[in-house]
Amino acid sequence: MQSELFAPSHAEVTGAGIQKQGGKMIKVAVNGEVMARAGSMVAYQGELHFQALGAGGIGRAIQQRLTGEGVPLMKVSGRGDLFVASGAADVHTIDLDGTDGLTINGANVLAFDSSLRYDIRMVQGAAGFASNAGLFNCVFTGRGRIAITTHGTPVVLNVDQPTYADPQAAVAWSSSLQTGIKRNDSFGLGRLMGRSTGEGMTLSFSGRGFVIVQPSELPPGGFLGGTGGGQEAGQSGGVLGGLFG
């Protein structure tokens, strides 16, 4: 049998842990456990077990403050190969070496090593906004690899001067950066910027570090405080409802 599909470019990648399989899929060589976005599995081989993460009191408190929708997190354990993707979005991998944390919009998290620690934090100054879209984010620390998604080719901005981004276009940034909220309500500027929140506001960044921005303000779904939207999100319930029970 002959086909261009059998070309080396379509073959499985090799290597341990989390690897890019082309530009829109991740292959994870699981030997133990890995965390992944629930519903992101497109195929797997071997003996793998899937478990939705369970209940926790803090989850209910956070859930009351979120208005977005998304999918929960799952733990995949065993030995085998796991293939994950999210709506044919572009995928990228980032290695954390323990020197600085990485803050990520939950809608853009695809999979990560279980060795990484994560927490949910609200952007400083975001309390009181009617919409929390993009204002709760995941902070990852420690050593390990994480796979993220972007809609379109992202740009990595070097923050060496005051920097601003739409909350849903901002994919990830150095946790060492100081973040805040800038209202864009003068001269009707809010109608031209930050349209994803409907409140005329942008995220502000200062300090030294980087911000990854995607050319889209509408990421589909999310978890761990990611923003809502998209068909997948609507089918999966609340952002943290499935994650914490």
JSON list of C-alpha atoms in Angstrom, two decimals:
[
{"chain": "A", "resi": 1, "resn": "MET", "atom": "CA", "xyz": [0.00, 0.00, 0.00]},
{"chain": "A", "resi": 2, "resn": "GLN", "atom": "CA", "xyz": [1.31, 3.44, -0.90]},
{"chain": "A", "resi": 3, "resn": "SER", "atom": "CA", "xyz": [0.28, 6.92, 0.24]},
{"chain": "A", "resi": 4, "resn": "GLU", "atom": "CA", "xyz": [1.80, 10.20, 1.28]},
{"chain": "A", "resi": 5, "resn": "LEU", "atom": "CA", "xyz": [0.36, 9.40, 4.70]},
{"chain": "A", "resi": 6, "resn": "PHE", "atom": "CA", "xyz": [3.13, 6.86, 5.18]},
{"chain": "A", "resi": 7, "resn": "ALA", "atom": "CA", "xyz": [5.83, 9.50, 4.83]},
{"chain": "A", "resi": 8, "resn": "PRO", "atom": "CA", "xyz": [8.16, 9.97, 7.82]},
{"chain": "A", "resi": 9, "resn": "SER", "atom": "CA", "xyz": [6.53, 13.33, 8.57]},
{"chain": "A", "resi": 10, "resn": "HIS", "atom": "CA", "xyz": [3.36, 11.49, 9.66]},
{"chain": "A", "resi": 11, "resn": "ALA", "atom": "CA", "xyz": [5.09, 8.83, 11.75]},
{"chain": "A", "resi": 12, "resn": "GLU", "atom": "CA", "xyz": [4.94, 8.75, 15.53]},
{"chain": "A", "resi": 13, "resn": "VAL", "atom": "CA", "xyz": [7.61, 10.80, 17.23]},
{"chain": "A", "resi": 14, "resn": "THR", "atom": "CA", "xyz": [9.98, 9.11, 19.65]},
{"chain": "A", "resi": 15, "resn": "GLY", "atom": "CA", "xyz": [11.23, 10.18, 23.04]},
{"chain": "A", "resi": 16, "resn": "ALA", "atom": "CA", "xyz": [10.10, 10.16, 26.65]},
{"chain": "A", "resi": 17, "resn": "GLY", "atom": "CA", "xyz": [7.47, 12.35, 28.21]},
{"chain": "A", "resi": 18, "resn": "ILE", "atom": "CA", "xyz": [5.62, 15.14, 26.40]},
{"chain": "A", "resi": 19, "resn": "GLN", "atom": "CA", "xyz": [6.57, 15.65, 22.74]},
{"chain": "A", "resi": 20, "resn": "LYS", "atom": "CA", "xyz": [5.06, 17.58, 19.84]},
{"chain": "A", "resi": 21, "resn": "GLN", "atom": "CA", "xyz": [3.43, 15.30, 17.27]},
{"chain": "A", "resi": 22, "resn": "GLY", "atom": "CA", "xyz": [3.30, 17.67, 14.32]},
{"chain": "A", "resi": 23, "resn": "GLY", "atom": "CA", "xyz": [2.02, 21.16, 14.95]},
{"chain": "A", "resi": 24, "resn": "LYS", "atom": "CA", "xyz": [-1.41, 20.41, 16.39]},
{"chain": "A", "resi": 25, "resn": "MET", "atom": "CA", "xyz": [-1.04, 17.30, 18.55]},
{"chain": "A", "resi": 26, "resn": "ILE", "atom": "CA", "xyz": [0.95, 16.17, 21.56]},
{"chain": "A", "resi": 27, "resn": "LYS", "atom": "CA", "xyz": [2.26, 12.65, 22.18]},
{"chain": "A", "resi": 28, "resn": "VAL", "atom": "CA", "xyz": [2.94, 11.69, 25.78]},
{"chain": "A", "resi": 29, "resn": "ALA", "atom": "CA", "xyz": [5.01, 8.59, 26.49]},
{"chain": "A", "resi": 30, "resn": "VAL", "atom": "CA", "xyz": [3.39, 7.81, 29.83]},
{"chain": "A", "resi": 31, "resn": "ASN", "atom": "CA", "xyz": [5.43, 5.90, 32.38]},
{"chain": "A", "resi": 32, "resn": "GLY", "atom": "CA", "xyz": [3.71, 6.76, 35.61]},
{"chain": "A", "resi": 33, "resn": "GLU", "atom": "CA", "xyz": [1.25, 9.61, 35.33]},
{"chain": "A", "resi": 34, "resn": "VAL", "atom": "CA", "xyz": [0.60, 12.87, 33.49]},
{"chain": "A", "resi": 35, "resn": "MET", "atom": "CA", "xyz": [-2.07, 15.56, 33.75]},
{"chain": "A", "resi": 36, "resn": "ALA", "atom": "CA", "xyz": [-4.14, 16.49, 30.70]},
{"chain": "A", "resi": 37, "resn": "ARG", "atom": "CA", "xyz": [-7.19, 18.48, 29.76]},
{"chain": "A", "resi": 38, "resn": "ALA", "atom": "CA", "xyz": [-10.22, 16.19, 29.98]},
{"chain": "A", "resi": 39, "resn": "GLY", "atom": "CA", "xyz": [-11.69, 15.47, 26.58]},
{"chain": "A", "resi": 40, "resn": "SER", "atom": "CA", "xyz": [-8.38, 16.13, 24.82]},
{"chain": "A", "resi": 41, "resn": "MET", "atom": "CA", "xyz": [-7.51, 12.45, 24.20]},
{"chain": "A", "resi": 42, "resn": "VAL", "atom": "CA", "xyz": [-7.64, 11.58, 20.50]},
{"chain": "A", "resi": 43, "resn": "ALA", "atom": "CA", "xyz": [-5.90, 8.17, 20.73]},
{"chain": "A", "resi": 44, "resn": "TYR", "atom": "CA", "xyz": [-3.82, 6.04, 23.06]},
{"chain": "A", "resi": 45, "resn": "GLN", "atom": "CA", "xyz": [-1.87, 2.78, 23.08]},
{"chain": "A", "resi": 46, "resn": "GLY", "atom": "CA", "xyz": [-0.96, 0.51, 25.97]},
{"chain": "A", "resi": 47, "resn": "GLU", "atom": "CA", "xyz": [-2.44, 0.22, 29.43]},
{"chain": "A", "resi": 48, "resn": "LEU", "atom": "CA", "xyz": [-3.58, 3.69, 30.44]},
{"chain": "A", "resi": 49, "resn": "HIS", "atom": "CA", "xyz": [-6.13, 4.68, 33.04]},
{"chain": "A", "resi": 50, "resn": "PHE", "atom": "CA", "xyz": [-8.07, 7.96, 33.03]},
{"chain": "A", "resi": 51, "resn": "GLN", "atom": "CA", "xyz": [-9.34, 9.65, 36.18]},
{"chain": "A", "resi": 52, "resn": "ALA", "atom": "CA", "xyz": [-11.13, 12.96, 36.62]},
{"chain": "A", "resi": 53, "resn": "LEU", "atom": "CA", "xyz": [-9.72, 14.83, 39.59]},
{"chain": "A", "resi": 54, "resn": "GLY", "atom": "CA", "xyz": [-11.98, 14.80, 42.62]},
{"chain": "A", "resi": 55, "resn": "ALA", "atom": "CA", "xyz": [-13.65, 17.11, 45.08]},
{"chain": "A", "resi": 56, "resn": "GLY", "atom": "CA", "xyz": [-12.16, 19.77, 47.33]},
{"chain": "A", "resi": 57, "resn": "GLY", "atom": "CA", "xyz": [-13.63, 22.49, 49.52]},
{"chain": "A", "resi": 58, "resn": "ILE", "atom": "CA", "xyz": [-11.58, 25.26, 47.91]},
{"chain": "A", "resi": 59, "resn": "GLY", "atom": "CA", "xyz": [-13.04, 24.36, 44.55]},
{"chain": "A", "resi": 60, "resn": "ARG", "atom": "CA", "xyz": [-16.56, 25.28, 45.58]},
{"chain": "A", "resi": 61, "resn": "ALA", "atom": "CA", "xyz": [-15.39, 28.66, 46.86]},
{"chain": "A", "resi": 62, "resn": "ILE", "atom": "CA", "xyz": [-13.57, 29.44, 43.63]},
{"chain": "A", "resi": 63, "resn": "GLN", "atom": "CA", "xyz": [-16.43, 28.13, 41.52]},
{"chain": "A", "resi": 64, "resn": "GLN", "atom": "CA", "xyz": [-18.78, 30.73, 43.00]},
{"chain": "A", "resi": 65, "resn": "ARG", "atom": "CA", "xyz": [-16.53, 33.47, 41.63]},
{"chain": "A", "resi": 66, "resn": "LEU", "atom": "CA", "xyz": [-16.22, 32.18, 38.08]},
{"chain": "A", "resi": 67, "resn": "THR", "atom": "CA", "xyz": [-18.61, 32.79, 35.23]},
{"chain": "A", "resi": 68, "resn": "GLY", "atom": "CA", "xyz": [-16.80, 30.99, 32.39]},
{"chain": "A", "resi": 69, "resn": "GLU", "atom": "CA", "xyz": [-17.30, 27.44, 31.23]},
{"chain": "A", "resi": 70, "resn": "GLY", "atom": "CA", "xyz": [-14.77, 24.78, 30.43]},
{"chain": "A", "resi": 71, "resn": "VAL", "atom": "CA", "xyz": [-13.56, 21.24, 30.85]},
{"chain": "A", "resi": 72, "resn": "PRO", "atom": "CA", "xyz": [-12.02, 19.58, 33.91]},
{"chain": "A", "resi": 73, "resn": "LEU", "atom": "CA", "xyz": [-8.56, 18.20, 34.38]},
{"chain": "A", "resi": 74, "resn": "MET", "atom": "CA", "xyz": [-7.81, 14.47, 34.20]},
{"chain": "A", "resi": 75, "resn": "LYS", "atom": "CA", "xyz": [-4.97, 12.29, 35.46]},
{"chain": "A", "resi": 76, "resn": "VAL", "atom": "CA", "xyz": [-3.66, 9.66, 33.07]},
{"chain": "A", "resi": 77, "resn": "SER", "atom": "CA", "xyz": [-1.61, 6.85, 34.60]},
{"chain": "A", "resi": 78, "resn": "GLY", "atom": "CA", "xyz": [-0.01, 3.60, 33.50]},
{"chain": "A", "resi": 79, "resn": "ARG", "atom": "CA", "xyz": [2.36, 2.75, 30.67]},
{"chain": "A", "resi": 80, "resn": "GLY", "atom": "CA", "xyz": [1.65, 3.63, 27.06]},
{"chain": "A", "resi": 81, "resn": "ASP", "atom": "CA", "xyz": [1.38, 6.41, 24.51]},
{"chain": "A", "resi": 82, "resn": "LEU", "atom": "CA", "xyz": [-1.22, 9.15, 24.84]},
{"chain": "A", "resi": 83, "resn": "PHE", "atom": "CA", "xyz": [-2.17, 11.52, 22.01]},
{"chain": "A", "resi": 84, "resn": "VAL", "atom": "CA", "xyz": [-3.97, 14.75, 22.92]},
{"chain": "A", "resi": 85, "resn": "ALA", "atom": "CA", "xyz": [-5.19, 17.78, 20.97]},
{"chain": "A", "resi": 86, "resn": "SER", "atom": "CA", "xyz": [-7.67, 20.62, 21.31]},
{"chain": "A", "resi": 87, "resn": "GLY", "atom": "CA", "xyz": [-9.77, 21.67, 18.33]},
{"chain": "A", "resi": 88, "resn": "ALA", "atom": "CA", "xyz": [-6.80, 21.51, 15.91]},
{"chain": "A", "resi": 89, "resn": "ALA", "atom": "CA", "xyz": [-5.20, 24.43, 17.76]},
{"chain": "A", "resi": 90, "resn": "ASP", "atom": "CA", "xyz": [-1.45, 24.93, 17.46]},
{"chain": "A", "resi": 91, "resn": "VAL", "atom": "CA", "xyz": [0.55, 23.25, 20.21]},
{"chain": "A", "resi": 92, "resn": "HIS", "atom": "CA", "xyz": [3.77, 24.30, 21.91]},
{"chain": "A", "resi": 93, "resn": "THR", "atom": "CA", "xyz": [5.88, 22.89, 24.75]},
{"chain": "A", "resi": 94, "resn": "ILE", "atom": "CA", "xyz": [7.61, 24.83, 27.52]},
{"chain": "A", "resi": 95, "resn": "ASP", "atom": "CA", "xyz": [10.19, 23.45, 29.94]},
{"chain": "A", "resi": 96, "resn": "LEU", "atom": "CA", "xyz": [10.20, 24.91, 33.45]},
{"chain": "A", "resi": 97, "resn": "ASP", "atom": "CA", "xyz": [13.55, 24.68, 35.22]},
{"chain": "A", "resi": 98, "resn": "GLY", "atom": "CA", "xyz": [12.44, 25.82, 38.67]},
{"chain": "A", "resi": 99, "resn": "THR", "atom": "CA", "xyz": [13.89, 29.33, 38.43]},
{"chain": "A", "resi": 100, "resn": "ASP", "atom": "CA", "xyz": [10.64, 31.12, 37.56]},
{"chain": "A", "resi": 101, "resn": "GLY", "atom": "CA", "xyz": [6.99, 30.21, 37.50]},
{"chain": "A", "resi": 102, "resn": "LEU", "atom": "CA", "xyz": [4.72, 30.38, 34.46]},
{"chain": "A", "resi": 103, "resn": "THR", "atom": "CA", "xyz": [1.21, 31.83, 34.56]},
{"chain": "A", "resi": 104, "resn": "ILE", "atom": "CA", "xyz": [-1.13, 30.44, 31.90]},
{"chain": "A", "resi": 105, "resn": "ASN", "atom": "CA", "xyz": [-4.67, 31.19, 30.81]},
{"chain": "A", "resi": 106, "resn": "GLY", "atom": "CA", "xyz": [-6.45, 27.94, 31.74]},
{"chain": "A", "resi": 107, "resn": "ALA", "atom": "CA", "xyz": [-8.07, 27.75, 28.30]},
{"chain": "A", "resi": 108, "resn": "ASN", "atom": "CA", "xyz": [-4.63, 27.23, 26.78]},
{"chain": "A", "resi": 109, "resn": "VAL", "atom": "CA", "xyz": [-3.36, 24.41, 29.02]},
{"chain": "A", "resi": 110, "resn": "LEU", "atom": "CA", "xyz": [-3.29, 21.02, 27.28]},
{"chain": "A", "resi": 111, "resn": "ALA", "atom": "CA", "xyz": [-1.06, 18.68, 29.31]},
{"chain": "A", "resi": 112, "resn": "PHE", "atom": "CA", "xyz": [1.73, 18.85, 31.87]},
{"chain": "A", "resi": 113, "resn": "ASP", "atom": "CA", "xyz": [4.09, 16.69, 33.90]},
{"chain": "A", "resi": 114, "resn": "SER", "atom": "CA", "xyz": [2.76, 15.66, 37.29]},
{"chain": "A", "resi": 115, "resn": "SER", "atom": "CA", "xyz": [6.01, 16.93, 38.80]},
{"chain": "A", "resi": 116, "resn": "LEU", "atom": "CA", "xyz": [4.80, 20.51, 38.32]},
{"chain": "A", "resi": 117, "resn": "ARG", "atom": "CA", "xyz": [2.87, 22.28, 41.04]},
{"chain": "A", "resi": 118, "resn": "TYR", "atom": "CA", "xyz": [-0.07, 24.50, 40.11]},
{"chain": "A", "resi": 119, "resn": "ASP", "atom": "CA", "xyz": [-2.37, 26.98, 41.76]},
{"chain": "A", "resi": 120, "resn": "ILE", "atom": "CA", "xyz": [-5.26, 29.22, 40.72]},
{"chain": "A", "resi": 121, "resn": "ARG", "atom": "CA", "xyz": [-4.88, 32.97, 41.22]},
{"chain": "A", "resi": 122, "resn": "MET", "atom": "CA", "xyz": [-6.87, 36.03, 40.27]},
{"chain": "A", "resi": 123, "resn": "VAL", "atom": "CA", "xyz": [-5.22, 38.97, 38.54]},
{"chain": "A", "resi": 124, "resn": "GLN", "atom": "CA", "xyz": [-4.59, 41.76, 41.02]},
{"chain": "A", "resi": 125, "resn": "GLY", "atom": "CA", "xyz": [-7.27, 44.39, 40.80]},
{"chain": "A", "resi": 126, "resn": "ALA", "atom": "CA", "xyz": [-9.76, 42.12, 39.02]},
{"chain": "A", "resi": 127, "resn": "ALA", "atom": "CA", "xyz": [-12.23, 41.87, 41.92]},
{"chain": "A", "resi": 128, "resn": "GLY", "atom": "CA", "xyz": [-15.51, 43.57, 41.19]},
{"chain": "A", "resi": 129, "resn": "PHE", "atom": "CA", "xyz": [-15.61, 43.01, 37.44]},
{"chain": "A", "resi": 130, "resn": "ALA", "atom": "CA", "xyz": [-18.86, 41.47, 36.26]},
{"chain": "A", "resi": 131, "resn": "SER", "atom": "CA", "xyz": [-16.96, 39.18, 33.93]},
{"chain": "A", "resi": 132, "resn": "ASN", "atom": "CA", "xyz": [-14.03, 37.09, 35.16]},
{"chain": "A", "resi": 133, "resn": "ALA", "atom": "CA", "xyz": [-13.01, 36.03, 31.64]},
{"chain": "A", "resi": 134, "resn": "GLY", "atom": "CA", "xyz": [-9.26, 35.61, 31.63]},
{"chain": "A", "resi": 135, "resn": "LEU", "atom": "CA", "xyz": [-8.88, 37.01, 35.16]},
{"chain": "A", "resi": 136, "resn": "PHE", "atom": "CA", "xyz": [-8.36, 33.67, 36.92]},
{"chain": "A", "resi": 137, "resn": "ASN", "atom": "CA", "xyz": [-5.23, 31.90, 35.71]},
{"chain": "A", "resi": 138, "resn": "CYS", "atom": "CA", "xyz": [-3.04, 28.89, 36.49]},
{"chain": "A", "resi": 139, "resn": "VAL", "atom": "CA", "xyz": [0.37, 29.41, 38.05]},
{"chain": "A", "resi": 140, "resn": "PHE", "atom": "CA", "xyz": [2.83, 26.55, 37.45]},
{"chain": "A", "resi": 141, "resn": "THR", "atom": "CA", "xyz": [6.07, 26.13, 39.38]},
{"chain": "A", "resi": 142, "resn": "GLY", "atom": "CA", "xyz": [8.77, 23.51, 39.71]},
{"chain": "A", "resi": 143, "resn": "ARG", "atom": "CA", "xyz": [10.56, 21.44, 37.09]},
{"chain": "A", "resi": 144, "resn": "GLY", "atom": "CA", "xyz": [8.82, 19.77, 34.18]},
{"chain": "A", "resi": 145, "resn": "ARG", "atom": "CA", "xyz": [7.28, 20.24, 30.77]},
{"chain": "A", "resi": 146, "resn": "ILE", "atom": "CA", "xyz": [3.92, 21.72, 29.91]},
{"chain": "A", "resi": 147, "resn": "ALA", "atom": "CA", "xyz": [2.05, 21.72, 26.59]},
{"chain": "A", "resi": 148, "resn": "ILE", "atom": "CA", "xyz": [-0.08, 24.72, 25.69]},
{"chain": "A", "resi": 149, "resn": "THR", "atom": "CA", "xyz": [-2.31, 25.63, 22.76]},
{"chain": "A", "resi": 150, "resn": "THR", "atom": "CA", "xyz": [-2.64, 28.83, 20.76]},
{"chain": "A", "resi": 151, "resn": "HIS", "atom": "CA", "xyz": [-5.05, 29.86, 18.05]},
{"chain": "A", "resi": 152, "resn": "GLY", "atom": "CA", "xyz": [-2.70, 31.01, 15.34]},
{"chain": "A", "resi": 153, "resn": "THR", "atom": "CA", "xyz": [0.99, 31.80, 15.51]},
{"chain": "A", "resi": 154, "resn": "PRO", "atom": "CA", "xyz": [1.75, 33.59, 18.80]},
{"chain": "A", "resi": 155, "resn": "VAL", "atom": "CA", "xyz": [4.15, 36.42, 19.48]},
{"chain": "A", "resi": 156, "resn": "VAL", "atom": "CA", "xyz": [6.42, 36.48, 22.53]},
{"chain": "A", "resi": 157, "resn": "LEU", "atom": "CA", "xyz": [6.64, 40.03, 23.85]},
{"chain": "A", "resi": 158, "resn": "ASN", "atom": "CA", "xyz": [9.70, 41.04, 25.84]},
{"chain": "A", "resi": 159, "resn": "VAL", "atom": "CA", "xyz": [8.37, 43.09, 28.73]},
{"chain": "A", "resi": 160, "resn": "ASP", "atom": "CA", "xyz": [10.89, 45.90, 29.02]},
{"chain": "A", "resi": 161, "resn": "GLN", "atom": "CA", "xyz": [8.27, 48.64, 29.10]},
{"chain": "A", "resi": 162, "resn": "PRO", "atom": "CA", "xyz": [4.59, 48.81, 30.21]},
{"chain": "A", "resi": 163, "resn": "THR", "atom": "CA", "xyz": [2.76, 46.12, 28.23]},
{"chain": "A", "resi": 164, "resn": "TYR", "atom": "CA", "xyz": [-0.97, 45.49, 27.78]},
{"chain": "A", "resi": 165, "resn": "ALA", "atom": "CA", "xyz": [-3.00, 42.62, 26.31]},
{"chain": "A", "resi": 166, "resn": "ASP", "atom": "CA", "xyz": [-6.57, 41.45, 25.96]},
{"chain": "A", "resi": 167, "resn": "PRO", "atom": "CA", "xyz": [-7.29, 38.96, 28.79]},
{"chain": "A", "resi": 168, "resn": "GLN", "atom": "CA", "xyz": [-8.19, 36.17, 26.37]},
{"chain": "A", "resi": 169, "resn": "ALA", "atom": "CA", "xyz": [-5.40, 36.90, 23.90]},
{"chain": "A", "resi": 170, "resn": "ALA", "atom": "CA", "xyz": [-2.77, 36.69, 26.65]},
{"chain": "A", "resi": 171, "resn": "VAL", "atom": "CA", "xyz": [-1.80, 33.01, 26.70]},
{"chain": "A", "resi": 172, "resn": "ALA", "atom": "CA", "xyz": [1.02, 32.89, 29.27]},
{"chain": "A", "resi": 173, "resn": "TRP", "atom": "CA", "xyz": [3.56, 35.09, 31.00]},
{"chain": "A", "resi": 174, "resn": "SER", "atom": "CA", "xyz": [6.42, 35.06, 33.49]},
{"chain": "A", "resi": 175, "resn": "SER", "atom": "CA", "xyz": [5.03, 34.73, 37.00]},
{"chain": "A", "resi": 176, "resn": "SER", "atom": "CA", "xyz": [7.62, 37.25, 38.18]},
{"chain": "A", "resi": 177, "resn": "LEU", "atom": "CA", "xyz": [5.81, 40.01, 36.26]},
{"chain": "A", "resi": 178, "resn": "GLN", "atom": "CA", "xyz": [3.50, 42.38, 38.08]},
{"chain": "A", "resi": 179, "resn": "THR", "atom": "CA", "xyz": [0.00, 42.20, 36.60]},
{"chain": "A", "resi": 180, "resn": "GLY", "atom": "CA", "xyz": [-3.00, 44.44, 36.92]},
{"chain": "A", "resi": 181, "resn": "ILE", "atom": "CA", "xyz": [-6.08, 45.80, 35.20]},
{"chain": "A", "resi": 182, "resn": "LYS", "atom": "CA", "xyz": [-6.24, 48.87, 33.01]},
{"chain": "A", "resi": 183, "resn": "ARG", "atom": "CA", "xyz": [-9.64, 50.34, 32.22]},
{"chain": "A", "resi": 184, "resn": "ASN", "atom": "CA", "xyz": [-10.00, 51.63, 28.67]},
{"chain": "A", "resi": 185, "resn": "ASP", "atom": "CA", "xyz": [-13.08, 53.78, 29.12]},
{"chain": "A", "resi": 186, "resn": "SER", "atom": "CA", "xyz": [-11.77, 57.17, 28.03]},
{"chain": "A", "resi": 187, "resn": "PHE", "atom": "CA", "xyz": [-12.94, 58.51, 24.68]},
{"chain": "A", "resi": 188, "resn": "GLY", "atom": "CA", "xyz": [-14.80, 55.27, 24.01]},
{"chain": "A", "resi": 189, "resn": "LEU", "atom": "CA", "xyz": [-11.53, 53.33, 23.79]},
{"chain": "A", "resi": 190, "resn": "GLY", "atom": "CA", "xyz": [-13.16, 50.41, 25.55]},
{"chain": "A", "resi": 191, "resn": "ARG", "atom": "CA", "xyz": [-15.23, 49.81, 22.45]},
{"chain": "A", "resi": 192, "resn": "LEU", "atom": "CA", "xyz": [-12.09, 49.25, 20.41]},
{"chain": "A", "resi": 193, "resn": "MET", "atom": "CA", "xyz": [-10.03, 47.21, 22.88]},
{"chain": "A", "resi": 194, "resn": "GLY", "atom": "CA", "xyz": [-10.66, 44.27, 25.18]},
{"chain": "A", "resi": 195, "resn": "ARG", "atom": "CA", "xyz": [-13.86, 43.28, 23.40]},
{"chain": "A", "resi": 196, "resn": "SER", "atom": "CA", "xyz": [-13.78, 39.73, 24.81]},
{"chain": "A", "resi": 197, "resn": "THR", "atom": "CA", "xyz": [-14.75, 40.93, 28.29]},
{"chain": "A", "resi": 198, "resn": "GLY", "atom": "CA", "xyz": [-17.23, 43.54, 27.16]},
{"chain": "A", "resi": 199, "resn": "GLU", "atom": "CA", "xyz": [-15.91, 45.83, 29.91]},
{"chain": "A", "resi": 200, "resn": "GLY", "atom": "CA", "xyz": [-13.25, 47.81, 28.06]},
{"chain": "A", "resi": 201, "resn": "MET", "atom": "CA", "xyz": [-10.29, 46.53, 30.07]},
{"chain": "A", "resi": 202, "resn": "THR", "atom": "CA", "xyz": [-6.90, 45.02, 29.38]},
{"chain": "A", "resi": 203, "resn": "LEU", "atom": "CA", "xyz": [-4.30, 43.17, 31.41]},
{"chain": "A", "resi": 204, "resn": "SER", "atom": "CA", "xyz": [-1.23, 45.21, 32.29]},
{"chain": "A", "resi": 205, "resn": "PHE", "atom": "CA", "xyz": [2.27, 43.79, 32.75]},
{"chain": "A", "resi": 206, "resn": "SER", "atom": "CA", "xyz": [5.36, 45.40, 34.24]},
{"chain": "A", "resi": 207, "resn": "GLY", "atom": "CA", "xyz": [8.76, 44.26, 35.40]},
{"chain": "A", "resi": 208, "resn": "ARG", "atom": "CA", "xyz": [11.11, 41.95, 33.52]},
{"chain": "A", "resi": 209, "resn": "GLY", "atom": "CA", "xyz": [9.92, 38.90, 31.67]},
{"chain": "A", "resi": 210, "resn": "PHE", "atom": "CA", "xyz": [7.81, 37.83, 28.69]},
{"chain": "A", "resi": 211, "resn": "VAL", "atom": "CA", "xyz": [4.16, 37.60, 27.62]},
{"chain": "A", "resi": 212, "resn": "ILE", "atom": "CA", "xyz": [2.91, 35.15, 25.00]},
{"chain": "A", "resi": 213, "resn": "VAL", "atom": "CA", "xyz": [0.00, 36.58, 22.97]},
{"chain": "A", "resi": 214, "resn": "GLN", "atom": "CA", "xyz": [-2.12, 34.70, 20.46]},
{"chain": "A", "resi": 215, "resn": "PRO", "atom": "CA", "xyz": [-3.90, 36.33, 17.48]},
{"chain": "A", "resi": 216, "resn": "SER", "atom": "CA", "xyz": [-7.31, 35.42, 18.87]},
{"chain": "A", "resi": 217, "resn": "GLU", "atom": "CA", "xyz": [-9.54, 36.63, 21.69]},
{"chain": "A", "resi": 218, "resn": "LEU", "atom": "CA", "xyz": [-11.83, 33.62, 21.80]},
{"chain": "A", "resi": 219, "resn": "PRO", "atom": "CA", "xyz": [-10.08, 30.44, 23.02]},
{"chain": "A", "resi": 220, "resn": "PRO", "atom": "CA", "xyz": [-12.49, 27.47, 23.15]},
{"chain": "A", "resi": 221, "resn": "GLY", "atom": "CA", "xyz": [-13.30, 26.31, 26.68]},
{"chain": "A", "resi": 222, "resn": "GLY", "atom": "CA", "xyz": [-10.80, 26.10, 29.47]},
{"chain": "A", "resi": 223, "resn": "PHE", "atom": "CA", "xyz": [-10.22, 24.74, 32.96]},
{"chain": "A", "resi": 224, "resn": "LEU", "atom": "CA", "xyz": [-8.57, 25.73, 36.19]},
{"chain": "A", "resi": 225, "resn": "GLY", "atom": "CA", "xyz": [-9.95, 29.23, 35.83]},
{"chain": "A", "resi": 226, "resn": "GLY", "atom": "CA", "xyz": [-9.72, 29.44, 32.06]},
{"chain": "A", "resi": 227, "resn": "THR", "atom": "CA", "xyz": [-12.13, 31.57, 30.14]},
{"chain": "A", "resi": 228, "resn": "GLY", "atom": "CA", "xyz": [-15.33, 30.27, 28.65]},
{"chain": "A", "resi": 229, "resn": "GLY", "atom": "CA", "xyz": [-16.78, 30.02, 25.20]},
{"chain": "A", "resi": 230, "resn": "GLY", "atom": "CA", "xyz": [-16.90, 27.46, 22.44]},
{"chain": "A", "resi": 231, "resn": "GLN", "atom": "CA", "xyz": [-18.95, 24.33, 21.90]},
{"chain": "A", "resi": 232, "resn": "GLU", "atom": "CA", "xyz": [-16.70, 22.12, 23.99]},
{"chain": "A", "resi": 233, "resn": "ALA", "atom": "CA", "xyz": [-17.07, 24.40, 26.96]},
{"chain": "A", "resi": 234, "resn": "GLY", "atom": "CA", "xyz": [-20.83, 24.46, 26.74]},
{"chain": "A", "resi": 235, "resn": "GLN", "atom": "CA", "xyz": [-20.95, 20.67, 26.75]},
{"chain": "A", "resi": 236, "resn": "SER", "atom": "CA", "xyz": [-18.68, 20.29, 29.75]},
{"chain": "A", "resi": 237, "resn": "GLY", "atom": "CA", "xyz": [-20.25, 22.45, 32.43]},
{"chain": "A", "resi": 238, "resn": "GLY", "atom": "CA", "xyz": [-18.61, 24.91, 34.77]},
{"chain": "A", "resi": 239, "resn": "VAL", "atom": "CA", "xyz": [-14.93, 25.75, 34.72]},
{"chain": "A", "resi": 240, "resn": "LEU", "atom": "CA", "xyz": [-14.15, 24.12, 38.04]},
{"chain": "A", "resi": 241, "resn": "GLY", "atom": "CA", "xyz": [-17.30, 22.10, 38.57]},
{"chain": "A", "resi": 242, "resn": "GLY", "atom": "CA", "xyz": [-15.91, 18.96, 36.98]},
{"chain": "A", "resi": 243, "resn": "LEU", "atom": "CA", "xyz": [-12.44, 19.51, 38.39]},
{"chain": "A", "resi": 244, "resn": "PHE", "atom": "CA", "xyz": [-13.34, 19.78, 42.04]},
{"chain": "A", "resi": 245, "resn": "GLY", "atom": "CA", "xyz": [-16.63, 17.93, 41.96]}
]
